[in-house]
Coordinates of C-alpha atoms in Angstrom, one line a residue:
R1 CA 131.3 -13.7 31.4
D2 CA 128.6 -12.5 33.8
V3 CA 125.6 -12.8 32.3
P4 CA 123.1 -12.5 35.5
G5 CA 125.2 -9.5 36.7
I6 CA 124.7 -7.8 33.1
H7 CA 121.0 -8.0 33.5
A8 CA 121.0 -6.7 37.2
A9 CA 122.6 -3.4 35.7
A10 CA 120.3 -3.4 32.8
L11 CA 117.3 -3.6 35.3
A12 CA 119.0 -1.4 37.7
A13 CA 119.5 1.1 34.6
D14 CA 115.7 0.6 34.1
A15 CA 115.4 2.2 37.8
A16 CA 117.6 5.0 37.4
G17 CA 116.5 8.8 37.5
F18 CA 115.9 10.2 33.7
F19 CA 119.5 12.0 33.3
G20 CA 121.4 8.8 34.0
R21 CA 119.6 6.3 32.6
T22 CA 120.5 6.8 29.0
A23 CA 124.1 6.5 29.7
K24 CA 124.0 3.5 32.1
R25 CA 122.1 1.4 29.2
R26 CA 124.3 2.5 26.7
A27 CA 127.2 1.1 29.3
V28 CA 125.1 -2.1 29.8
L29 CA 124.5 -2.7 25.3
A30 CA 128.4 -2.3 25.2
K31 CA 129.2 -5.1 27.4
V32 CA 127.0 -7.3 24.8
A33 CA 128.1 -5.6 21.5
D34 CA 130.6 -8.0 20.7
L35 CA 127.6 -10.5 20.7
L36 CA 126.0 -8.9 17.6
T37 CA 126.8 -9.8 14.7
G38 CA 126.4 -8.0 10.8
D39 CA 124.8 -4.6 10.3
A40 CA 123.6 -4.8 13.8
A41 CA 127.7 -5.0 15.0
S42 CA 128.0 -1.7 13.3
A43 CA 125.2 0.2 14.7
P44 CA 124.2 -1.6 17.7
E45 CA 121.4 1.3 19.2
K46 CA 119.7 0.6 16.1
A47 CA 119.2 -3.3 16.1
V48 CA 118.8 -3.1 19.9
P49 CA 116.9 -0.3 21.1
L50 CA 117.6 0.8 24.5
K51 CA 114.4 0.8 26.1
T52 CA 113.8 -2.9 25.6
L53 CA 117.7 -3.3 26.6
S54 CA 116.1 -5.0 29.6
T55 CA 114.2 -7.5 27.8
L56 CA 117.4 -8.7 26.0
T57 CA 119.4 -9.2 28.9
A58 CA 116.5 -10.9 30.6
A59 CA 116.6 -13.3 27.5
L60 CA 120.1 -13.9 28.0
A61 CA 120.1 -14.7 31.4
A62 CA 117.4 -17.2 31.0
A63 CA 119.4 -19.0 28.2
H64 CA 122.7 -19.0 30.7
A65 CA 120.2 -20.0 33.8
E66 CA 119.0 -23.2 31.3
A67 CA 122.7 -23.6 29.9
Q68 CA 123.8 -23.9 33.4
G69 CA 121.2 -26.2 34.8
L70 CA 121.7 -28.7 32.0
R71 CA 125.8 -28.5 32.6
D72 CA 125.2 -29.3 36.5
A73 CA 122.2 -32.5 35.2
A74 CA 125.0 -33.6 32.9
L75 CA 128.1 -33.1 35.9
T76 CA 125.9 -35.3 38.3
L77 CA 126.5 -38.6 35.7
P78 CA 128.1 -41.1 37.0
V79 CA 129.9 -41.2 33.7
P80 CA 132.0 -38.1 32.8
L81 CA 130.5 -37.4 29.7
V82 CA 130.9 -33.3 29.9
D83 CA 133.2 -31.1 32.0
A84 CA 133.0 -27.4 33.3
R85 CA 133.1 -25.7 30.4
W86 CA 130.7 -27.4 28.3
N87 CA 128.1 -25.2 26.5
P88 CA 124.7 -26.8 25.2
F89 CA 124.3 -23.8 22.4
V90 CA 127.3 -25.5 21.1
P91 CA 126.2 -27.7 18.2
A92 CA 129.5 -29.7 18.7
D93 CA 129.3 -30.0 22.3
A94 CA 125.2 -30.7 22.4
E95 CA 126.0 -33.7 19.7
D96 CA 128.9 -35.1 21.8
L97 CA 126.5 -35.5 24.7
A98 CA 123.6 -37.1 23.0
T99 CA 126.1 -39.7 21.4
G100 CA 127.3 -40.3 25.0
L101 CA 123.4 -40.4 26.3
A102 CA 122.8 -42.8 23.3
W103 CA 125.8 -45.4 24.3
L104 CA 124.7 -45.3 28.0
G105 CA 121.4 -46.3 27.1
W106 CA 122.4 -48.9 24.5
L107 CA 124.7 -50.2 27.4
G108 CA 121.9 -50.2 29.6
D109 CA 119.7 -51.9 27.2
A110 CA 122.4 -55.0 26.9
L111 CA 123.2 -55.3 30.4
N112 CA 119.5 -55.3 32.0
R113 CA 118.3 -58.0 29.5
P114 CA 117.6 -60.8 30.9
A115 CA 119.8 -63.7 29.9
V116 CA 118.2 -66.5 27.7
P117 CA 119.5 -70.4 28.0
A118 CA 120.1 -72.3 24.8
V119 CA 117.5 -73.9 22.8
D120 CA 118.1 -76.5 20.4
G121 CA 121.8 -76.1 20.6
D122 CA 121.9 -72.5 19.9
S123 CA 124.3 -70.3 22.1
P124 CA 122.9 -68.4 25.0
T125 CA 122.9 -64.9 24.4
H126 CA 125.8 -63.1 26.1
T127 CA 124.1 -61.0 28.6
A128 CA 126.0 -62.4 31.4
D129 CA 129.3 -62.8 29.4
L130 CA 128.5 -58.5 29.1
R131 CA 127.5 -58.0 32.6
A132 CA 131.1 -59.6 33.8
Y133 CA 133.2 -57.9 31.3
Y134 CA 132.0 -54.3 32.5
S135 CA 131.8 -54.9 35.7
S136 CA 135.8 -56.3 35.8
T137 CA 136.9 -53.7 33.1
P138 CA 138.0 -50.1 34.4
L139 CA 136.1 -47.4 32.9
G140 CA 137.6 -46.3 29.5
A141 CA 139.7 -49.7 29.3
G142 CA 136.8 -51.7 26.3
Q143 CA 137.2 -48.9 24.0
E144 CA 140.2 -50.8 22.1
P145 CA 138.3 -54.2 21.8
L146 CA 135.1 -52.1 21.0
T147 CA 137.1 -49.9 18.3
A148 CA 138.0 -52.9 17.0
L149 CA 134.2 -54.6 16.8
A150 CA 133.2 -51.0 15.1
A151 CA 136.1 -51.7 12.4
A152 CA 134.7 -55.1 11.6
W153 CA 131.1 -54.2 11.4
Q154 CA 132.2 -51.5 8.7
T155 CA 133.8 -54.2 6.9
L156 CA 131.1 -56.3 7.0
D157 CA 128.9 -53.5 5.7
T158 CA 131.4 -52.4 2.8
A159 CA 132.1 -56.2 1.7
A160 CA 128.2 -56.8 1.8
D161 CA 127.5 -53.4 -0.1
V162 CA 124.2 -52.4 2.5
Q163 CA 123.5 -49.6 4.4
P164 CA 122.9 -49.5 8.3
A165 CA 118.6 -49.0 7.4
D166 CA 119.0 -52.3 5.2
R167 CA 120.6 -54.3 7.8
A168 CA 118.6 -53.4 10.5
R169 CA 115.6 -54.2 8.6
W170 CA 116.9 -57.3 7.8
A171 CA 117.8 -58.1 11.2
G172 CA 114.4 -57.2 12.7
D173 CA 113.4 -57.7 16.0
L174 CA 116.0 -60.4 16.3
G175 CA 118.8 -57.9 16.3
F176 CA 121.8 -58.5 14.0
I177 CA 123.8 -61.1 15.8
A178 CA 121.1 -63.6 16.2
R179 CA 119.4 -63.2 12.7
W180 CA 123.2 -63.9 11.2
W181 CA 123.7 -66.8 13.6
A182 CA 120.3 -68.2 12.5
T183 CA 120.9 -67.9 8.8
R184 CA 124.4 -69.2 9.0
A185 CA 123.7 -72.8 7.5
A186 CA 122.7 -71.3 4.1
R187 CA 126.1 -69.5 3.5
T188 CA 127.8 -72.7 4.1
V189 CA 129.4 -74.7 1.1
E190 CA 127.6 -77.9 2.0
S191 CA 124.4 -76.2 2.1
S192 CA 121.5 -78.3 0.4
Q193 CA 120.1 -75.1 -0.9
P194 CA 122.9 -73.3 -2.9
V195 CA 120.9 -69.8 -2.7
V196 CA 123.8 -67.6 -3.7
L197 CA 124.4 -69.8 -6.8
E198 CA 120.7 -69.9 -7.6
R199 CA 120.3 -65.9 -7.5
W200 CA 123.3 -65.6 -9.6
L201 CA 122.0 -68.0 -12.3
A202 CA 118.7 -66.2 -12.2
L203 CA 120.5 -62.8 -12.9
V204 CA 122.4 -64.7 -15.8
R205 CA 118.9 -65.5 -17.3
H206 CA 117.7 -62.1 -16.9
L207 CA 120.3 -60.3 -18.8
E208 CA 120.7 -62.6 -21.8
P209 CA 118.4 -60.4 -24.1
L210 CA 121.0 -58.0 -23.7
R211 CA 123.4 -60.3 -25.5
R212 CA 120.4 -61.1 -28.4
H213 CA 120.3 -57.5 -29.0
G214 CA 123.7 -56.2 -29.2
L215 CA 124.3 -54.9 -25.9
T216 CA 127.2 -57.1 -25.0
D217 CA 129.0 -54.3 -23.4
A218 CA 126.0 -53.6 -21.3
R219 CA 125.4 -57.1 -19.8
A220 CA 129.4 -57.2 -19.3
A221 CA 129.1 -54.2 -17.2
L222 CA 126.2 -55.4 -15.3
L223 CA 127.7 -58.8 -14.3
A224 CA 130.8 -57.5 -13.4
G225 CA 129.1 -55.2 -11.2
S226 CA 130.4 -52.0 -13.0
I227 CA 126.8 -50.6 -13.4
P228 CA 124.4 -51.6 -9.9
A229 CA 121.9 -53.4 -10.9
E230 CA 119.5 -51.1 -9.4
D231 CA 120.6 -48.6 -11.8
A232 CA 120.3 -50.7 -14.9
A233 CA 116.9 -49.5 -16.0
L234 CA 118.1 -45.6 -15.9
A235 CA 121.4 -46.1 -17.4
F236 CA 119.3 -48.0 -20.3
D237 CA 117.0 -45.1 -21.0
K238 CA 120.3 -42.6 -20.7
G239 CA 121.7 -44.3 -23.1
L240 CA 119.0 -44.4 -25.5
A241 CA 118.5 -40.8 -24.8
L242 CA 122.1 -40.4 -26.0
A243 CA 121.9 -42.6 -28.8
S244 CA 118.6 -40.7 -30.4
I245 CA 120.1 -37.4 -30.1
T246 CA 122.9 -38.0 -31.8
E247 CA 120.7 -39.7 -34.5
R248 CA 118.5 -36.9 -34.7
E249 CA 121.9 -34.4 -35.0
D250 CA 122.9 -36.7 -38.1
A251 CA 119.5 -36.6 -39.5
T252 CA 118.6 -33.2 -39.1
A253 CA 122.0 -31.3 -39.4
L254 CA 122.3 -30.1 -36.1
G255 CA 125.5 -30.9 -35.2
D256 CA 126.5 -28.6 -37.8
F257 CA 124.9 -25.5 -35.7
N258 CA 127.7 -22.8 -35.3
L259 CA 127.0 -21.0 -31.6
V260 CA 129.4 -18.6 -32.3
A261 CA 127.7 -17.5 -35.7
H262 CA 124.3 -17.7 -34.3
S263 CA 125.6 -15.4 -30.8
K264 CA 126.6 -12.9 -33.2
T265 CA 123.9 -12.4 -35.3
I266 CA 121.7 -11.9 -32.3
T267 CA 124.5 -9.5 -31.0
R268 CA 123.7 -7.7 -34.2
F269 CA 120.0 -8.0 -34.0
T270 CA 119.9 -6.3 -30.8
A271 CA 122.4 -3.9 -31.3
S272 CA 120.3 -2.7 -34.5
T273 CA 117.1 -3.2 -32.7
H274 CA 118.3 -0.2 -29.8
A275 CA 119.8 1.9 -32.5
V276 CA 116.4 2.2 -34.3
R277 CA 114.4 2.8 -30.9
G278 CA 117.4 5.5 -30.4
E279 CA 116.2 7.2 -33.5
L280 CA 112.7 7.4 -33.1
P281 CA 112.2 9.8 -30.9
R282 CA 114.2 12.5 -33.5
A283 CA 112.5 10.7 -36.6
I284 CA 108.8 10.6 -35.7
P285 CA 108.9 14.1 -34.4
A286 CA 110.7 14.9 -37.8
E287 CA 108.0 13.4 -39.6
V288 CA 105.1 14.8 -38.1
L289 CA 106.8 18.5 -39.1
G290 CA 107.5 17.3 -42.3
L291 CA 103.3 16.2 -42.7
R292 CA 102.1 19.8 -41.5
R293 CA 100.8 22.1 -44.3
F294 CA 100.8 25.3 -42.6
D295 CA 103.9 28.0 -42.1
T296 CA 104.4 28.3 -38.0
N297 CA 106.4 31.6 -38.2
L298 CA 103.0 33.5 -39.7
A299 CA 101.3 36.3 -37.8
S300 CA 97.7 36.2 -40.0
G301 CA 95.3 33.6 -40.6
Q302 CA 94.6 31.1 -38.4
V303 CA 98.3 30.1 -37.1
G304 CA 98.2 33.9 -36.3
G305 CA 95.2 34.0 -34.6
L306 CA 96.1 30.7 -32.0
R307 CA 99.5 32.4 -31.3
R308 CA 97.9 35.2 -30.4
Q309 CA 95.6 33.5 -28.5
L310 CA 98.2 31.2 -26.6
D311 CA 100.3 34.7 -25.8
R312 CA 97.7 36.3 -24.3
Q313 CA 98.5 36.6 -20.8
R314 CA 94.7 36.9 -19.4
G315 CA 90.9 37.0 -21.1
G316 CA 91.9 34.5 -23.9
M317 CA 89.7 31.5 -25.1
S318 CA 89.3 28.5 -23.1
V319 CA 90.5 25.0 -23.8
R320 CA 87.1 24.2 -25.6
A321 CA 86.6 27.8 -27.3
L322 CA 90.1 27.0 -28.8
L323 CA 89.3 23.9 -30.3
E324 CA 85.8 24.8 -31.3
N325 CA 88.0 27.5 -33.6
Y326 CA 91.5 26.4 -33.9
G327 CA 90.6 22.4 -34.0
D328 CA 91.8 21.4 -37.2
L329 CA 94.9 23.4 -36.7
I330 CA 95.4 22.2 -33.4
T331 CA 95.4 18.2 -34.1
Q332 CA 97.6 18.9 -36.7
V333 CA 100.2 20.4 -33.9
M334 CA 99.1 17.5 -31.5
P335 CA 98.0 14.6 -33.7
C336 CA 98.3 12.1 -31.0
T337 CA 96.4 13.1 -27.3
L338 CA 96.6 11.3 -24.1
M339 CA 93.3 12.0 -22.1
S340 CA 90.3 10.3 -20.3
P341 CA 87.2 10.0 -21.4
E342 CA 85.7 12.3 -19.0
S343 CA 88.5 14.8 -20.7
V344 CA 87.7 14.5 -23.9
A345 CA 83.8 15.1 -23.1
R346 CA 84.9 18.4 -21.3
F347 CA 87.7 19.8 -23.5
F348 CA 86.7 19.1 -27.1
P349 CA 83.5 20.0 -29.2
A350 CA 81.1 17.2 -29.9
H351 CA 82.3 16.8 -33.8
A352 CA 81.9 13.8 -36.0
A353 CA 85.6 12.7 -37.3
L354 CA 87.7 15.1 -35.1
F355 CA 90.1 12.2 -34.8
D356 CA 90.9 10.0 -37.1
I357 CA 91.6 7.0 -34.3
V358 CA 90.2 6.6 -30.6
V359 CA 92.1 4.1 -28.8
F360 CA 90.7 2.5 -25.5
D361 CA 93.2 1.4 -23.2
E362 CA 92.1 -1.1 -20.1
A363 CA 88.8 -0.6 -21.5
S364 CA 87.1 -3.3 -19.0
Q365 CA 87.5 0.1 -16.6
I366 CA 85.2 2.2 -18.9
R367 CA 81.8 2.7 -18.9
V368 CA 79.5 2.7 -21.8
A369 CA 78.1 6.4 -20.7
D370 CA 82.0 7.9 -20.2
A371 CA 83.2 6.0 -23.5
I372 CA 80.1 7.1 -26.1
G373 CA 81.2 10.4 -26.0
A374 CA 84.8 10.2 -27.2
M375 CA 83.9 7.5 -29.8
G376 CA 81.5 9.9 -31.5
R377 CA 84.6 12.4 -31.9
A378 CA 86.3 9.5 -34.2
A379 CA 86.1 7.9 -37.1
S380 CA 87.5 4.4 -35.9
V381 CA 87.8 3.3 -32.7
V382 CA 89.8 0.0 -31.0
V383 CA 88.9 -0.9 -27.8
V384 CA 91.5 -2.7 -25.9
G385 CA 91.2 -4.7 -22.2
D386 CA 90.8 -7.9 -20.7
S387 CA 87.1 -9.2 -20.0
K388 CA 88.8 -11.0 -17.2
Q389 CA 89.3 -8.0 -14.8
M390 CA 87.0 -6.5 -12.4
P391 CA 84.6 -4.3 -14.2
P392 CA 84.7 -0.7 -13.1
T393 CA 83.2 0.5 -9.6
S394 CA 79.9 1.8 -9.6
F395 CA 79.8 2.0 -5.7
A396 CA 78.0 4.9 -4.4
E397 CA 76.9 5.9 -7.8
A398 CA 73.2 6.8 -8.9
S399 CA 71.5 3.8 -11.0
A400 CA 68.2 2.9 -12.5
N401 CA 66.6 -0.6 -11.9
I402 CA 65.1 -1.6 -15.5
D403 CA 62.5 -4.2 -15.4
D404 CA 63.4 -7.1 -17.9
E405 CA 59.9 -7.3 -18.5
G406 CA 58.3 -4.1 -18.7
D407 CA 61.1 -1.7 -19.7
A408 CA 63.4 -3.6 -21.8
G409 CA 61.1 -3.8 -25.1
L410 CA 57.9 -1.7 -25.9
D411 CA 56.8 0.4 -23.5
G412 CA 53.6 -0.6 -22.7
G413 CA 52.3 -1.0 -25.8
D414 CA 52.6 2.8 -26.8
G415 CA 55.1 2.2 -29.8
V416 CA 58.1 3.8 -27.7
L417 CA 61.5 1.7 -27.2
G418 CA 61.9 1.5 -23.8
A419 CA 65.5 1.9 -21.9
V420 CA 68.1 -0.7 -22.1
A421 CA 70.5 -1.3 -19.6
D422 CA 74.2 -1.0 -20.6
E423 CA 76.9 -3.5 -20.3
E424 CA 79.3 -3.1 -17.4
S425 CA 82.0 -1.7 -19.6
I426 CA 83.2 -0.5 -23.2
L427 CA 84.7 -3.6 -23.6
T428 CA 81.8 -6.1 -23.0
E429 CA 79.3 -3.7 -24.8
C430 CA 81.6 -4.0 -27.9
V431 CA 82.2 -8.0 -27.4
Q432 CA 77.9 -8.4 -26.8
A433 CA 77.7 -6.3 -30.2
R434 CA 79.6 -8.8 -32.2
V435 CA 82.4 -5.6 -33.1
P436 CA 85.1 -7.8 -35.4
S437 CA 87.8 -8.6 -32.3
K438 CA 91.0 -10.1 -32.1
W439 CA 93.2 -12.6 -29.5
L440 CA 95.8 -11.1 -27.8
S441 CA 97.5 -14.3 -26.3
W442 CA 101.4 -13.7 -25.7
H443 CA 101.9 -13.1 -21.9
Y444 CA 105.4 -11.6 -21.2
R445 CA 105.5 -9.2 -17.9
S446 CA 105.4 -11.9 -15.4
Q447 CA 109.0 -12.6 -14.0
D448 CA 108.2 -16.4 -13.3
E449 CA 105.8 -18.5 -15.6
S450 CA 103.6 -19.9 -12.5
L451 CA 102.6 -16.6 -11.5
I452 CA 100.0 -16.6 -14.7
A453 CA 99.8 -20.4 -14.8
F454 CA 96.5 -20.5 -12.4
S455 CA 95.0 -17.5 -14.4
N456 CA 95.8 -19.2 -17.8
H457 CA 94.4 -22.9 -16.9
Y458 CA 91.2 -21.3 -14.9
Y459 CA 90.2 -18.5 -17.1
Y460 CA 92.1 -18.2 -19.9
E461 CA 91.6 -21.8 -21.0
S462 CA 95.2 -22.4 -21.1
R463 CA 95.5 -20.4 -24.7
L464 CA 98.0 -17.8 -23.3
S465 CA 101.3 -18.4 -24.9
S466 CA 103.7 -17.5 -21.7
F467 CA 107.7 -17.8 -21.3
P468 CA 109.4 -19.9 -19.3
A469 CA 111.2 -18.5 -16.2
P470 CA 114.8 -18.4 -16.6
M471 CA 114.3 -20.0 -12.6
G472 CA 112.9 -23.5 -11.6
P473 CA 110.1 -23.6 -9.6
G474 CA 112.6 -24.7 -6.8
S475 CA 114.2 -21.4 -6.4
A476 CA 112.7 -18.0 -4.9
G477 CA 112.0 -15.3 -7.1
S478 CA 109.9 -11.8 -6.7
A479 CA 106.6 -12.5 -5.4
R480 CA 105.2 -9.7 -7.3
A481 CA 104.6 -10.2 -11.2
S482 CA 102.9 -7.6 -13.4
S483 CA 100.6 -8.2 -16.6
A484 CA 99.7 -6.2 -19.0
D485 CA 97.9 -5.9 -22.8
S486 CA 100.2 -7.4 -25.4
G487 CA 100.1 -6.7 -28.9
T488 CA 98.7 -4.1 -31.1
A489 CA 95.5 -4.5 -33.3
D490 CA 94.4 -2.6 -36.2
S491 CA 90.7 -2.4 -35.6
G492 CA 87.6 -3.6 -33.8
T493 CA 87.7 -4.8 -30.4
T494 CA 90.7 -6.4 -29.0
D495 CA 90.8 -8.9 -26.0
S496 CA 94.4 -9.4 -24.3
R497 CA 92.8 -11.4 -21.9
T498 CA 96.1 -11.1 -19.4
A499 CA 95.8 -11.1 -15.1
D500 CA 98.2 -11.8 -13.1
S501 CA 97.3 -15.3 -10.8
V502 CA 97.6 -16.0 -6.9
G503 CA 98.7 -19.7 -7.3
S504 CA 99.9 -22.2 -9.8
T505 CA 99.1 -25.3 -11.2
G506 CA 101.9 -28.8 -11.6
S507 CA 104.9 -26.4 -9.7
A508 CA 106.5 -27.4 -6.6
A509 CA 105.6 -25.4 -4.0
V510 CA 108.5 -22.4 -3.1
A511 CA 108.9 -21.2 0.4
G512 CA 107.2 -17.9 0.9
H513 CA 104.9 -18.2 -2.0
G514 CA 101.4 -19.2 -2.1
V515 CA 98.2 -17.6 -1.0
S516 CA 97.0 -17.3 2.8
L517 CA 93.5 -15.9 4.7
V518 CA 94.5 -14.0 7.4
R519 CA 91.5 -13.0 9.8
V520 CA 91.2 -9.6 12.0
N521 CA 89.1 -8.5 14.2
G522 CA 88.2 -5.3 12.0
Q523 CA 85.3 -3.4 10.7
F524 CA 84.4 -1.4 7.6
E525 CA 83.3 2.3 8.7
R526 CA 80.8 2.7 6.8
S527 CA 79.6 6.2 8.1
G528 CA 80.5 8.9 10.1
R529 CA 82.9 11.7 8.9
G530 CA 86.9 12.2 8.8
T531 CA 89.5 10.4 7.8
A532 CA 88.1 7.2 9.0
L533 CA 85.1 6.8 6.4
R534 CA 85.2 4.0 4.3
T535 CA 88.5 2.7 5.8
N536 CA 89.4 -0.4 8.2
P537 CA 91.6 0.6 10.8
V538 CA 92.2 -2.7 12.3
E539 CA 93.2 -4.1 8.9
A540 CA 95.3 -1.5 8.0
H541 CA 97.4 -1.7 10.8
A542 CA 97.7 -5.7 10.9
I543 CA 98.9 -4.9 7.1
V544 CA 101.6 -2.7 8.2
D545 CA 102.4 -4.6 11.2
D546 CA 103.4 -7.7 8.4
I547 CA 105.3 -5.5 6.5
E548 CA 107.4 -4.5 9.4
R549 CA 107.9 -7.8 10.4
R550 CA 108.9 -8.5 6.9
F551 CA 111.5 -5.9 6.7
Q552 CA 112.8 -6.9 10.0
A553 CA 113.4 -10.6 8.9
S554 CA 115.5 -9.1 6.2
P555 CA 117.8 -6.6 7.5
G556 CA 120.4 -6.5 4.8
V557 CA 118.0 -6.5 1.5
S558 CA 114.6 -4.3 1.7
P559 CA 112.0 -7.2 0.7
S560 CA 109.5 -6.2 -2.4
V561 CA 106.2 -5.6 -1.3
G562 CA 102.8 -4.6 -2.9
V563 CA 100.0 -3.8 -0.9
I564 CA 96.5 -3.2 -2.8
T565 CA 93.2 -2.1 -1.5
F566 CA 89.6 -1.9 -2.5
N567 CA 89.1 2.0 -2.3
A568 CA 91.5 4.9 -2.6
Q569 CA 90.5 5.5 1.5
Q570 CA 92.1 2.8 2.8
R571 CA 95.4 2.9 0.5
N572 CA 95.7 6.5 1.8
L573 CA 95.7 5.4 5.5
I574 CA 97.8 2.2 5.0
E575 CA 100.2 4.6 2.9
N576 CA 100.5 7.0 6.2
L577 CA 100.8 4.5 8.7
L578 CA 103.6 3.0 6.9
R579 CA 105.4 6.7 6.4
D580 CA 105.0 7.2 10.0
S581 CA 106.9 3.6 10.7
D582 CA 110.0 3.7 13.0
D583 CA 111.8 1.7 10.1
E584 CA 113.1 4.6 8.2
R585 CA 113.7 1.8 5.4
I586 CA 110.1 1.4 4.7
A587 CA 109.7 5.0 4.1
L588 CA 112.7 4.7 1.6
A589 CA 111.1 1.3 -0.2
L590 CA 107.7 3.9 -0.8
D591 CA 109.6 5.7 -3.4
E592 CA 111.6 3.1 -5.2
V593 CA 110.8 1.6 -8.6
D594 CA 110.3 -1.9 -7.4
G595 CA 110.2 -1.6 -3.7
L596 CA 106.9 -0.9 -1.5
F597 CA 103.9 0.2 -3.1
V598 CA 100.1 1.2 -1.9
K599 CA 97.5 1.0 -4.7
N600 CA 93.9 0.5 -4.9
L601 CA 92.5 -2.3 -7.0
E602 CA 91.6 0.4 -10.2
N603 CA 95.3 1.0 -10.7
V604 CA 96.6 -1.9 -10.3
Q605 CA 94.7 -3.7 -12.7
G606 CA 96.9 -4.1 -16.2

């Protein structure tokens, strides 16, 4: 097709007036729409924005000119290797030209090599004969003898069982014909040094131990050539492994393992587990209701008073007042409460043993001062967390510096105990206080074992028990993994010690996986006013550009991407930029469960 004409039409459309520009661009796009593939073929204007159409046609025109130049250059060769329809962008055409040029190069080297006269009875090089042959033979007439020579060479390679690389390495700088001629004496029957016989005898001596140990079949197979000599060691190891498996099956009755029966047991267990889990939402509330020691239908007493307070539209007690007066009754109605430490201090009265047990999850993120109030309201406490995760954020919070020597002990000899600095979290405080602890070592939520291998080795002393991935290290999986506190504890401090890693040890690299540092010329805005405060706009735009490139590179399936920031302001900035992106799939991915997420560090840990 007329590619330069199409590009000229695209340029003319760009220069057209406002009202006719779009129609002319669409007409140009229609001329190249049949070149689009996949989803782009059904929606050309989405794949190729009309504003950038001339850029695409310019690239097509440049490629067309390059191909035309290569075709013209190939047509000027004295040997007709291509025709007027030759296209360098067709792999078969390009390979044909490369083969022809290589043949011409070899022919030129052979014909330009200086003739060397015979020395010590050897035959001279055949350069002169080759020149005479090609000068007297019409173009193309020498194909038949060359084909016969290629077939003979292939037969020689098959009979000698060698590869072209091995043959070239054996020939060295002399070339195959010269090396073959120089070593002809060792291949004659009359040779005083029967090289072939010596090698055969050496092979027989080497294989003799196999017969002495009863491996006569293996020895016979090697001598007959049924097993290549280079595979003998591997075949022996394989045979030994198979014999070991057979012996272990017989000795341990593994051969009696019934796969069908075992699969049925697994199926029954899975079905029973799902049935129990489906029953728990009904059974647990029924058991809680059965433990109540009061009648909810009473209109007098504590129950009636609480009902009247809850039914009031205005002027009723606050939440804290309700808990002050009806705390025992409310805890019976709601035996399990999910609250933050700040909410506990705000709504619940400071009464000891208000709760039977208080459980702190993600305790590495909870400060000692925030946790003490909730601990004082419970009869027992369980602290669950990972001491290897980041401590609580203390930026822009008031703090007091305590001199280790002046304030940590007695205050100036007055007998007044000085202030002692808190640990960074309630988890660390419990560990330092020697509260009884349990180690939860199972890590089960990473989709690929390699994602936890780095942290397991360098941070957790290889004590985590992880589960193998269903796919090997050479297969690409999800680039995101998660970790969580696993298991439960009865009392004391629990240190689950789980974390996602940024690399892996001992596994092959997978394309698209790993850690990389990309520096941008950005600056963190520490002062000022408005939405730019405590953000890095340059970094945010670089992240958004990278995500857009990932989505453009995966037109069929939206990639799974996670963005983690160090504060909420940067998170909001990046998320707003993503929602304003021209790619509609990015906004949709932000609302998917396993699509695209932007979170600050505190919300990602655990």
